[in-house]
Short mmCIF file of C-alpha atoms in Angstrom, two decimals:
data_model
loop_
_atom_site.label_atom_id
_atom_site.label_comp_id
_atom_site.label_asym_id
_atom_site.label_seq_id
_atom_site.Cartn_x
_atom_site.Cartn_y
_atom_site.Cartn_z
CA MET A 1 -90.86 -178.53 202.52
CA LYS A 2 -93.18 -181.46 202.04
CA SER A 3 -91.02 -182.97 199.34
CA PHE A 4 -87.98 -182.42 201.53
CA ILE A 5 -89.54 -184.53 204.27
CA LEU A 6 -90.62 -187.12 201.72
CA ALA A 7 -87.10 -187.28 200.33
CA GLY A 8 -85.76 -187.68 203.84
CA LEU A 9 -88.22 -190.46 204.59
CA ALA A 10 -87.34 -192.18 201.33
CA ALA A 11 -83.65 -191.97 202.18
CA ILE A 12 -84.26 -193.50 205.62
CA THR A 13 -86.37 -196.25 204.12
CA LEU A 14 -83.66 -196.97 201.60
CA SER A 15 -80.81 -197.12 204.11
CA GLY A 16 -83.00 -199.31 206.30
CA SER A 17 -83.89 -201.72 203.57
CA ALA A 18 -80.31 -201.93 202.37
CA PHE A 19 -79.59 -203.64 205.68
CA ALA A 20 -81.92 -206.55 205.21
CA GLN A 21 -82.76 -206.58 201.53
CA GLU A 22 -83.65 -210.22 201.35
CA ALA A 23 -85.83 -210.30 204.41
CA VAL A 24 -88.02 -207.22 203.84
CA VAL A 25 -90.66 -207.72 201.18
CA PRO A 26 -92.95 -204.71 200.75
CA PRO A 27 -96.61 -205.52 201.40
CA GLY A 28 -98.40 -207.20 198.53
CA GLU A 29 -95.19 -208.03 196.68
CA LYS A 30 -93.53 -211.34 196.02
CA PRO A 31 -89.98 -211.87 197.26
CA VAL A 32 -87.20 -211.28 194.73
CA ASP A 33 -83.61 -212.47 194.51
CA ALA A 34 -81.16 -210.13 196.18
CA TYR A 35 -79.51 -207.40 194.11
CA LYS A 36 -77.58 -204.26 194.81
CA GLN A 37 -79.89 -201.29 195.19
CA SER A 38 -78.78 -197.99 193.75
CA ASN A 39 -80.27 -194.96 192.04
CA ALA A 40 -77.89 -195.76 189.20
CA ASN A 41 -80.22 -198.67 188.43
CA ALA A 42 -82.74 -196.12 187.12
CA ASP A 43 -80.46 -195.87 184.06
CA ALA A 44 -81.11 -192.17 183.60
CA THR A 45 -79.80 -189.01 185.19
CA PRO A 46 -82.42 -187.07 187.13
CA MET A 47 -83.61 -183.67 185.94
CA THR A 48 -82.15 -180.81 187.90
CA ASP A 49 -85.08 -178.41 187.78
CA GLN A 50 -88.58 -179.05 189.10
CA LYS A 51 -90.51 -177.78 186.08
CA THR A 52 -91.18 -181.16 184.49
CA PHE A 53 -91.96 -182.78 187.85
CA GLU A 54 -94.57 -180.06 188.39
CA ALA A 55 -95.94 -180.55 184.86
CA PHE A 56 -96.50 -184.19 185.86
CA HIS A 57 -98.45 -182.95 188.91
CA GLY A 58 -95.81 -184.14 191.28
CA LYS A 59 -95.72 -187.50 192.95
CA GLU A 60 -99.51 -187.90 192.89
CA GLY A 61 -99.57 -187.31 189.14
CA ILE A 62 -96.79 -189.82 188.57
CA ASP A 63 -98.65 -192.37 190.70
CA ARG A 64 -101.78 -191.97 188.58
CA ILE A 65 -99.79 -192.19 185.33
CA VAL A 66 -98.07 -195.40 186.42
CA GLU A 67 -101.39 -196.94 187.53
CA THR A 68 -102.85 -196.24 184.08
CA LEU A 69 -99.69 -197.34 182.28
CA VAL A 70 -99.32 -200.66 184.09
CA GLU A 71 -103.01 -201.57 183.88
CA ARG A 72 -102.95 -200.75 180.17
CA ASN A 73 -99.80 -202.83 179.58
CA PHE A 74 -101.33 -205.84 181.36
CA ALA A 75 -104.40 -205.59 179.11
CA ASP A 76 -102.64 -204.67 175.85
CA PRO A 77 -102.85 -207.65 173.44
CA ARG A 78 -99.58 -206.53 171.85
CA ILE A 79 -97.47 -206.83 174.99
CA LYS A 80 -99.54 -208.38 177.81
CA ASP A 81 -97.66 -211.70 177.54
CA PHE A 82 -94.53 -209.96 178.85
CA PHE A 83 -96.42 -209.14 182.04
CA ALA A 84 -98.16 -212.49 182.56
CA ALA A 85 -95.72 -213.54 185.26
CA ALA A 86 -94.89 -210.04 186.52
CA ASP A 87 -95.47 -208.84 190.08
CA LYS A 88 -97.87 -205.98 189.34
CA VAL A 89 -97.61 -204.43 192.79
CA ARG A 90 -93.83 -204.33 192.68
CA LEU A 91 -93.77 -203.12 189.06
CA LYS A 92 -96.04 -200.19 189.90
CA ARG A 93 -93.99 -199.27 192.97
CA THR A 94 -90.63 -199.38 191.20
CA LEU A 95 -91.92 -197.55 188.10
CA LYS A 96 -93.34 -194.80 190.29
CA GLU A 97 -89.98 -194.53 192.02
CA GLN A 98 -88.10 -194.51 188.73
CA PHE A 99 -90.23 -191.81 187.10
CA CYS A 100 -90.18 -189.71 190.28
CA TYR A 101 -86.39 -190.08 190.52
CA ILE A 102 -85.82 -189.19 186.84
CA LEU A 103 -88.20 -186.22 186.98
CA GLY A 104 -86.21 -184.77 189.84
CA GLY A 105 -88.92 -185.44 192.41
CA GLY A 106 -86.39 -186.49 195.04
CA CYS A 107 -87.41 -190.17 195.19
CA ASP A 108 -84.97 -193.04 195.33
CA TYR A 109 -85.18 -195.90 192.88
CA THR A 110 -84.97 -199.31 194.49
CA GLY A 111 -85.64 -201.55 191.49
CA ARG A 112 -83.26 -203.42 189.23
CA ASN A 113 -81.46 -201.82 186.31
CA MET A 114 -83.05 -201.99 182.86
CA LYS A 115 -80.79 -204.70 181.50
CA ASP A 116 -81.43 -207.08 184.40
CA SER A 117 -85.15 -206.33 184.67
CA HIS A 118 -85.70 -207.07 180.96
CA LYS A 119 -83.19 -209.90 180.63
CA ASP A 120 -84.16 -212.81 178.36
CA GLN A 121 -87.61 -211.40 177.68
CA GLY A 122 -86.84 -211.04 173.98
CA THR A 123 -88.24 -207.52 173.84
CA THR A 124 -88.36 -205.96 170.37
CA ASN A 125 -88.46 -202.32 169.31
CA LYS A 126 -92.08 -202.84 168.40
CA ASP A 127 -92.84 -203.99 171.96
CA MET A 128 -90.98 -201.04 173.46
CA ASN A 129 -92.84 -198.63 171.17
CA ALA A 130 -96.15 -200.18 172.23
CA LEU A 131 -95.25 -199.45 175.85
CA ILE A 132 -94.23 -195.89 174.95
CA GLU A 133 -97.63 -195.42 173.32
CA ASN A 134 -99.32 -196.63 176.49
CA LEU A 135 -97.19 -194.22 178.49
CA GLN A 136 -98.20 -191.39 176.15
CA PHE A 137 -101.82 -192.39 176.68
CA ALA A 138 -101.35 -192.31 180.45
CA MET A 139 -99.58 -188.94 180.34
CA ASP A 140 -102.33 -187.53 178.09
CA LYS A 141 -104.93 -188.79 180.55
CA GLU A 142 -103.12 -187.01 183.37
CA GLY A 143 -103.05 -183.84 181.26
CA VAL A 144 -99.28 -183.58 181.09
CA PRO A 145 -98.35 -181.08 178.34
CA PHE A 146 -96.80 -182.76 175.29
CA ALA A 147 -93.47 -180.92 175.58
CA ALA A 148 -93.10 -182.12 179.19
CA GLN A 149 -94.02 -185.67 178.17
CA ASN A 150 -91.18 -185.58 175.66
CA LYS A 151 -88.69 -184.60 178.35
CA LEU A 152 -89.42 -187.84 180.21
CA LEU A 153 -89.43 -189.86 176.98
CA ALA A 154 -86.04 -188.36 176.10
CA LYS A 155 -84.68 -189.78 179.37
CA LEU A 156 -86.24 -193.20 178.79
CA ALA A 157 -85.49 -193.59 175.07
CA PRO A 158 -81.78 -194.48 175.42
CA GLN A 159 -82.81 -197.41 177.67
CA GLN A 160 -83.79 -199.10 174.41
CA ARG A 161 -80.17 -200.29 174.21
CA ASP A 162 -80.65 -202.30 177.44
CA ILE A 163 -84.29 -203.28 176.98
CA VAL A 164 -84.49 -204.39 173.36
CA GLU A 165 -82.84 -207.74 172.77
CA ARG A 166 -83.82 -208.63 169.24
CA MET B 1 -103.85 -167.47 144.58
CA LYS B 2 -102.13 -166.76 147.82
CA ARG B 3 -105.42 -166.25 149.61
CA LEU B 4 -106.91 -169.33 147.99
CA SER B 5 -104.00 -171.45 149.24
CA LYS B 6 -104.39 -170.22 152.76
CA THR B 7 -108.12 -170.85 152.76
CA ALA B 8 -107.64 -174.29 151.28
CA LEU B 9 -104.99 -175.04 153.88
CA ALA B 10 -107.21 -173.95 156.73
CA ALA B 11 -110.15 -175.91 155.37
CA MET B 12 -107.97 -178.96 154.98
CA ALA B 13 -106.57 -178.65 158.46
CA LEU B 14 -110.09 -178.49 159.83
CA GLY B 15 -111.18 -181.45 157.76
CA VAL B 16 -108.24 -183.51 158.90
CA CYS B 17 -108.76 -182.62 162.53
CA ALA B 18 -112.36 -183.70 162.26
CA ALA B 19 -111.44 -186.94 160.53
CA GLY B 20 -108.64 -187.55 163.00
CA GLY B 21 -110.85 -187.62 166.07
CA ALA B 22 -109.49 -191.03 166.99
CA HIS B 23 -111.02 -192.67 170.02
CA ALA B 24 -109.00 -191.88 173.11
CA GLY B 25 -108.49 -195.43 174.28
CA GLU B 26 -107.81 -196.94 170.89
CA ILE B 27 -104.67 -199.03 170.59
CA GLU B 28 -102.89 -198.49 167.31
CA THR B 29 -101.00 -201.22 165.58
CA GLY B 30 -97.71 -200.80 163.72
CA GLY B 31 -94.19 -200.84 165.06
CA LYS B 32 -92.96 -197.29 164.74
CA LEU B 33 -94.20 -194.34 166.72
CA LEU B 34 -96.38 -191.85 164.86
CA LEU B 35 -94.53 -189.67 162.35
CA THR B 36 -91.11 -191.08 163.31
CA HIS B 37 -90.65 -192.25 159.73
CA GLY B 38 -91.25 -188.75 158.39
CA VAL B 39 -93.58 -188.20 155.47
CA SER B 40 -93.17 -188.86 151.74
CA ALA B 41 -90.62 -186.82 149.86
CA VAL B 42 -91.60 -185.46 146.48
CA GLU B 43 -88.87 -187.65 144.94
CA GLY B 44 -90.21 -190.76 146.71
CA GLY B 45 -89.02 -192.33 149.93
CA ALA B 46 -89.22 -190.92 153.43
CA GLY B 47 -88.46 -187.27 153.98
CA GLY B 48 -89.92 -183.95 154.91
CA GLY B 49 -91.72 -183.12 151.67
CA LEU B 50 -89.30 -181.20 149.46
CA THR B 51 -86.35 -182.95 151.10
CA SER B 52 -85.10 -186.50 151.58
CA TRP B 53 -84.36 -187.66 155.12
CA ALA B 54 -82.34 -190.44 156.78
CA VAL B 55 -85.41 -192.22 158.13
CA ILE B 56 -86.73 -195.34 156.42
CA ALA B 57 -90.24 -195.44 154.92
CA GLY B 58 -93.00 -197.52 156.47
CA ASN B 59 -94.17 -198.45 159.93
CA GLU B 60 -92.01 -201.49 160.47
CA THR B 61 -89.02 -201.75 162.76
CA ASN B 62 -85.87 -203.87 162.57
CA ARG B 63 -87.83 -207.11 162.22
CA GLY B 64 -90.34 -206.29 159.52
CA VAL B 65 -91.06 -204.90 156.09
CA GLY B 66 -93.12 -201.75 155.87
CA GLY B 67 -94.03 -199.36 153.15
CA GLU B 68 -96.09 -196.47 151.97
CA VAL B 69 -97.76 -194.98 148.94
CA HIS B 70 -98.26 -191.29 148.40
CA GLY B 71 -99.87 -188.77 146.17
CA THR B 72 -98.65 -185.19 146.12
CA TYR B 73 -100.08 -182.14 144.42
CA VAL B 74 -98.26 -178.84 144.12
CA ASP B 75 -100.10 -175.85 142.75
CA VAL B 76 -97.90 -172.79 142.24
CA LYS B 77 -98.62 -169.64 140.27
CA ASP B 78 -97.83 -170.81 136.74
CA TYR B 79 -97.36 -174.58 137.06
CA LYS B 80 -98.71 -177.69 138.69
CA LEU B 81 -96.78 -180.72 139.86
CA ARG B 82 -98.39 -184.08 140.47
CA ALA B 83 -96.35 -186.84 142.01
CA PHE B 84 -97.25 -190.29 143.18
CA GLY B 85 -95.24 -193.26 144.20
CA GLY B 86 -94.41 -195.83 146.78
CA ALA B 87 -91.60 -197.03 148.98
CA VAL B 88 -90.71 -200.20 150.83
CA GLY B 89 -88.70 -200.17 154.04
CA TRP B 90 -86.86 -203.37 154.88
CA HIS B 91 -86.02 -203.92 158.56
CA ASP B 92 -85.87 -200.16 159.08
CA ARG B 93 -82.56 -200.37 157.27
CA VAL B 94 -83.00 -200.33 153.50
CA GLU B 95 -85.54 -198.34 151.54
CA LEU B 96 -86.46 -198.77 147.88
CA SER B 97 -88.71 -196.19 146.29
CA ALA B 98 -90.29 -195.25 143.00
CA ALA B 99 -92.02 -192.01 142.11
CA ARG B 100 -93.63 -190.60 139.02
CA GLN B 101 -93.67 -186.83 138.63
CA GLU B 102 -95.75 -184.84 136.19
CA PHE B 103 -94.84 -181.21 135.81
CA ASP B 104 -97.80 -179.62 134.07
CA THR B 105 -97.09 -176.27 132.41
CA GLY B 106 -100.81 -175.62 131.82
CA ALA B 107 -101.48 -172.29 130.11
CA THR B 108 -97.83 -171.35 130.72
CA GLY B 109 -96.86 -174.05 128.20
CA ALA B 110 -98.28 -171.97 125.36
CA LYS B 111 -96.31 -168.90 126.49
CA LEU B 112 -93.14 -171.01 126.58
CA GLY B 113 -93.85 -172.20 123.04
CA LEU B 114 -94.38 -175.77 124.19
CA GLY B 115 -98.12 -175.84 123.77
CA LYS B 116 -100.89 -175.52 126.30
CA GLY B 117 -100.84 -178.25 128.92
CA PHE B 118 -97.37 -179.45 127.94
CA THR B 119 -96.25 -181.84 130.69
CA PHE B 120 -92.78 -183.01 131.63
CA LYS B 121 -92.86 -186.49 133.15
CA GLN B 122 -90.13 -188.05 135.19
CA THR B 123 -89.59 -191.36 136.93
CA VAL B 124 -87.42 -191.43 140.05
CA LEU B 125 -86.09 -194.74 141.38
CA GLY B 126 -84.46 -194.49 144.76
CA ALA B 127 -82.48 -196.61 147.20
CA LYS B 128 -81.45 -195.60 150.68
CA VAL B 129 -79.49 -197.38 153.41
CA LYS B 130 -79.34 -196.38 157.05
CA VAL B 131 -75.69 -196.57 157.99
CA LEU B 132 -75.59 -195.51 161.62
CA GLY B 133 -77.41 -194.01 164.55
CA ASP B 134 -81.04 -193.95 165.54
CA ALA B 135 -82.97 -190.71 165.20
CA VAL B 136 -85.47 -191.63 167.92
CA TYR B 137 -83.88 -193.72 170.69
CA GLU B 138 -80.41 -192.22 171.07
CA GLN B 139 -81.53 -189.19 173.05
CA ASP B 140 -78.37 -189.20 175.18
CA SER B 141 -76.18 -188.53 172.17
CA TRP B 142 -75.87 -185.85 169.51
CA VAL B 143 -75.16 -188.47 166.85
CA PRO B 144 -77.96 -188.38 164.29
CA GLN B 145 -79.34 -191.20 162.21
CA ILE B 146 -77.34 -191.18 159.00
CA ALA B 147 -78.33 -192.71 155.69
CA VAL B 148 -76.88 -192.66 152.20
CA GLY B 149 -79.12 -192.68 149.19
CA VAL B 150 -79.14 -192.71 145.44
CA GLN B 151 -81.86 -191.60 143.02
CA TYR B 152 -81.97 -192.44 139.34
CA LYS B 153 -84.12 -189.96 137.45
CA ASP B 154 -85.37 -190.36 133.91
CA ASN B 155 -87.16 -187.52 132.16
CA ASN B 156 -89.38 -188.27 129.15
CA GLN B 157 -88.73 -185.02 127.28
CA ASP B 158 -85.28 -185.57 125.86
CA ALA B 159 -85.59 -183.15 122.91
CA ILE B 160 -87.11 -180.32 124.95
CA VAL B 161 -84.67 -180.49 127.88
CA ARG B 162 -81.77 -180.49 125.40
CA ALA B 163 -83.31 -177.55 123.55
CA VAL B 164 -83.28 -175.47 126.77
CA GLY B 165 -79.63 -176.33 127.30
CA ALA B 166 -79.59 -179.48 129.43
CA LYS B 167 -76.98 -182.11 128.60
CA LYS B 168 -79.02 -185.22 129.37
CA ASP B 169 -82.54 -186.40 130.03
CA SER B 170 -81.51 -188.72 132.86
CA GLY B 171 -79.26 -188.44 135.86
CA VAL B 172 -78.24 -189.83 139.20
CA ASP B 173 -78.34 -187.98 142.53
CA VAL B 174 -76.32 -189.22 145.49
CA TYR B 175 -77.04 -187.93 148.98
CA VAL B 176 -76.14 -188.29 152.62
CA ALA B 177 -78.89 -187.42 155.09
CA ALA B 178 -78.78 -186.93 158.85
CA THR B 179 -81.98 -186.90 160.90
CA LYS B 180 -82.24 -186.27 164.61
CA LEU B 181 -85.18 -186.05 166.94
CA LEU B 182 -84.37 -183.78 169.87
CA LEU B 183 -87.14 -185.13 172.07
CA ASP B 184 -86.48 -182.99 175.13
CA LYS B 185 -86.99 -179.94 172.90
CA SER B 186 -89.79 -181.53 170.81
CA LEU B 187 -87.74 -180.79 167.70
CA VAL B 188 -86.91 -182.84 164.65
CA LEU B 189 -84.00 -181.75 162.47
CA ASN B 190 -82.69 -182.99 159.17
CA GLY B 191 -79.74 -182.02 157.03
CA THR B 192 -78.96 -183.55 153.66
CA VAL B 193 -76.08 -183.03 151.26
CA ARG B 194 -76.94 -184.00 147.71
CA LEU B 195 -74.64 -184.31 144.73
CA THR B 196 -76.74 -183.55 141.69
CA LYS B 197 -76.79 -182.19 138.15
CA ALA B 198 -80.56 -182.03 138.08
CA ASN B 199 -82.29 -178.89 136.79
CA GLN B 200 -85.48 -178.29 138.76
CA MET B 201 -85.12 -181.75 140.35
CA GLY B 202 -84.59 -183.24 136.86
CA LEU B 203 -87.83 -181.96 135.37
CA LEU B 204 -85.73 -179.74 133.08
CA GLY B 205 -83.04 -182.35 132.51
CA PHE B 206 -79.53 -182.75 133.86
CA GLY B 207 -76.45 -180.57 133.48
CA GLY B 208 -76.49 -177.53 131.26
CA ASP B 209 -74.77 -174.95 129.14
CA GLN B 210 -73.60 -173.10 132.28
CA SER B 211 -72.29 -176.09 134.18
CA ASN B 212 -72.27 -179.84 133.82
CA ALA B 213 -70.54 -180.75 137.07
CA TYR B 214 -71.84 -182.45 140.21
CA LYS B 215 -72.13 -179.80 142.87
CA PRO B 216 -73.08 -180.42 146.50
CA GLN B 217 -76.46 -178.98 147.42
CA PHE B 218 -77.93 -178.67 150.91
CA GLU B 219 -81.37 -179.58 152.20
CA GLY B 220 -82.41 -178.53 155.69
CA SER B 221 -85.61 -179.18 157.61
CA ALA B 222 -86.70 -178.25 161.09
CA GLY B 223 -89.96 -179.30 162.67
CA TYR B 224 -91.58 -178.67 166.01
CA LEU B 225 -93.78 -181.40 167.46
CA LEU B 226 -97.01 -179.90 168.73
CA SER B 227 -98.42 -183.33 169.55
CA LYS B 228 -97.56 -186.89 168.65
CA ARG B 229 -99.76 -186.40 165.58
CA LEU B 230 -98.85 -182.90 164.53
CA VAL B 231 -95.60 -181.33 163.35
CA VAL B 232 -95.09 -177.84 161.98
CA GLY B 233 -91.87 -176.76 160.36
CA ALA B 234 -89.89 -175.30 157.54
CA GLU B 235 -87.58 -176.56 154.84
CA TYR B 236 -84.90 -175.11 152.63
CA ARG B 237 -83.33 -176.77 149.61
CA THR B 238 -80.54 -175.31 147.51
CA LYS B 239 -80.36 -176.19 143.83
CA PRO B 240 -77.80 -175.83 141.09
CA SER B 241 -78.37 -173.32 138.29
CA ASN B 242 -77.00 -174.99 135.18
CA LEU B 243 -79.18 -173.50 132.48
CA GLY B 244 -78.42 -170.17 130.77
CA PHE B 245 -81.97 -169.43 129.65
CA ALA B 246 -83.35 -169.17 133.17
CA LYS B 247 -81.73 -169.00 136.56
CA GLU B 248 -82.84 -171.58 139.09
CA ASP B 249 -83.77 -170.66 142.66
CA ASP B 250 -83.62 -172.47 145.97
CA TRP B 251 -86.82 -174.03 147.29
CA LYS B 252 -88.41 -173.38 150.64
CA ASP B 253 -91.60 -174.27 152.41
CA LEU B 254 -93.58 -174.00 155.62
CA PHE B 255 -95.33 -177.27 156.40
CA VAL B 256 -97.86 -178.93 158.65
CA ALA B 257 -97.83 -182.73 158.87
CA TYR B 258 -100.66 -184.53 160.58
CA ALA B 259 -100.86 -188.25 161.31
CA VAL B 260 -104.52 -189.21 161.23
CA ASN B 261 -103.42 -192.63 162.49
CA LYS B 262 -100.53 -195.04 161.89
CA SER B 263 -101.51 -195.67 158.30
CA LEU B 264 -102.58 -192.25 157.11
CA SER B 265 -100.91 -188.89 157.20
CA VAL B 266 -101.45 -185.59 155.46
CA THR B 267 -98.89 -182.90 154.75
CA ALA B 268 -99.85 -179.40 153.70
CA ALA B 269 -97.34 -176.71 152.93
CA TYR B 270 -96.92 -173.27 151.55
CA VAL B 271 -94.07 -173.61 149.08
CA ASP B 272 -91.86 -171.04 147.43
CA LEU B 273 -90.14 -172.60 144.43
CA GLY B 274 -88.71 -169.27 143.20
CA ASP B 275 -88.43 -168.66 139.47
CA ILE B 276 -89.02 -171.61 137.15
CA ALA B 277 -88.19 -171.39 133.44
CA THR B 278 -88.32 -167.55 133.42
CA PHE B 279 -91.66 -167.40 135.24
CA LYS B 280 -91.18 -165.55 138.49
CA ASN B 281 -92.14 -166.30 142.09
CA GLN B 282 -93.70 -169.75 141.89
CA ARG B 283 -95.46 -169.90 145.23
CA GLY B 284 -98.47 -171.87 146.28
CA LEU B 285 -99.93 -174.88 147.97
CA TYR B 286 -98.38 -178.30 148.48
CA LEU B 287 -100.64 -181.11 149.53
CA SER B 288 -99.58 -184.71 150.10
CA LEU B 289 -101.47 -187.73 151.29
CA GLN B 290 -99.63 -190.78 152.52
CA ALA B 291 -100.87 -194.25 153.35
CA GLY B 292 -98.49 -196.69 154.96
CA PHE B 293 -98.14 -199.99 156.73
#
């Protein structure tokens, strides 16, 4: 019931923001160039059952995981340079949306697709693997069972084709 | 023997777990994810232990050169096998490997008329090229990572292997391997087809009085990922039976592979190598230590 209302709210927010994409900048975020918003930008099909979403402790669990992940990425000497100019507030919000959407939590993803959001960053496989390790760390910290972690990673792994450029 | 192996295995597992108490927040260097390059195969190169896989040795990805060295000890009822070697993985594409195997007949050597402690030694030089697919990333496709490989094997006991019926003391194996990680099921699968004339992997020479033709053999491995550091699984490897004096059996094992960190992993297995040179039911412990970069 709660998630139903949340999903409804998210849908209203989305249809509202679609109207005036350029004007509305969520609090704490920097303005971005206009782009077409769509759940297809998440570049993964959402899970149909709720089991994995529950294993991630729902939306609250995902929020905590993304907080840990993003903070760790910004501090990680291997990949922090990629995030030097990033809008941390926006990155956290869109990642939370993306994970929630993919895990079948009924959220909508309002960020860019993976190709556009990683364009010209020169990301390597090594960089992507470093981020995956940080995500595994964050999921471990949240106490997500390993098998459930792998279900999310399985959805994210094919994005390597769009993220890795060299 | 059986009980000893189990105890040793348990003790080792405990020891490794204790040693592997890596600090929770520690950032590990190295390009590949833990265990995604498999472990060392007994013939050198990356594989599952008794089998060769399509993954490329070492921790480096498409922009670097990685590698590993390994030492493997197999202690079955009537024989011991020691193997050590190394492999280099270039850009996660090409792998070159070398392994030295020592098949120690121990007290069994005297019973075979070879003399106590008689040891067959073999050098295996390998090359492998990844031709398509990616075992790890392509989780939206059933296409596995596929590699082709070749292994040149040279046995040092020419006279003895000929005396038991083998045609040559050296040979070449050619194989095609397919490896796939099924992440959403936490499974890793490998299937390999090998064209070979090797008797007991080449330790008893190549070809024989019964057959001297290349015949396709199959190697299958399945592992379940219990954590990013720990995989348990099983392997099966068919083998030709070219020698009249003793039939050759397929090999199988149950294994545990544990990545202490990115540079060190340990594989322990209970292996069943079947009958070897008329001595029945060669079962026992397989232990392999791998260090990589």
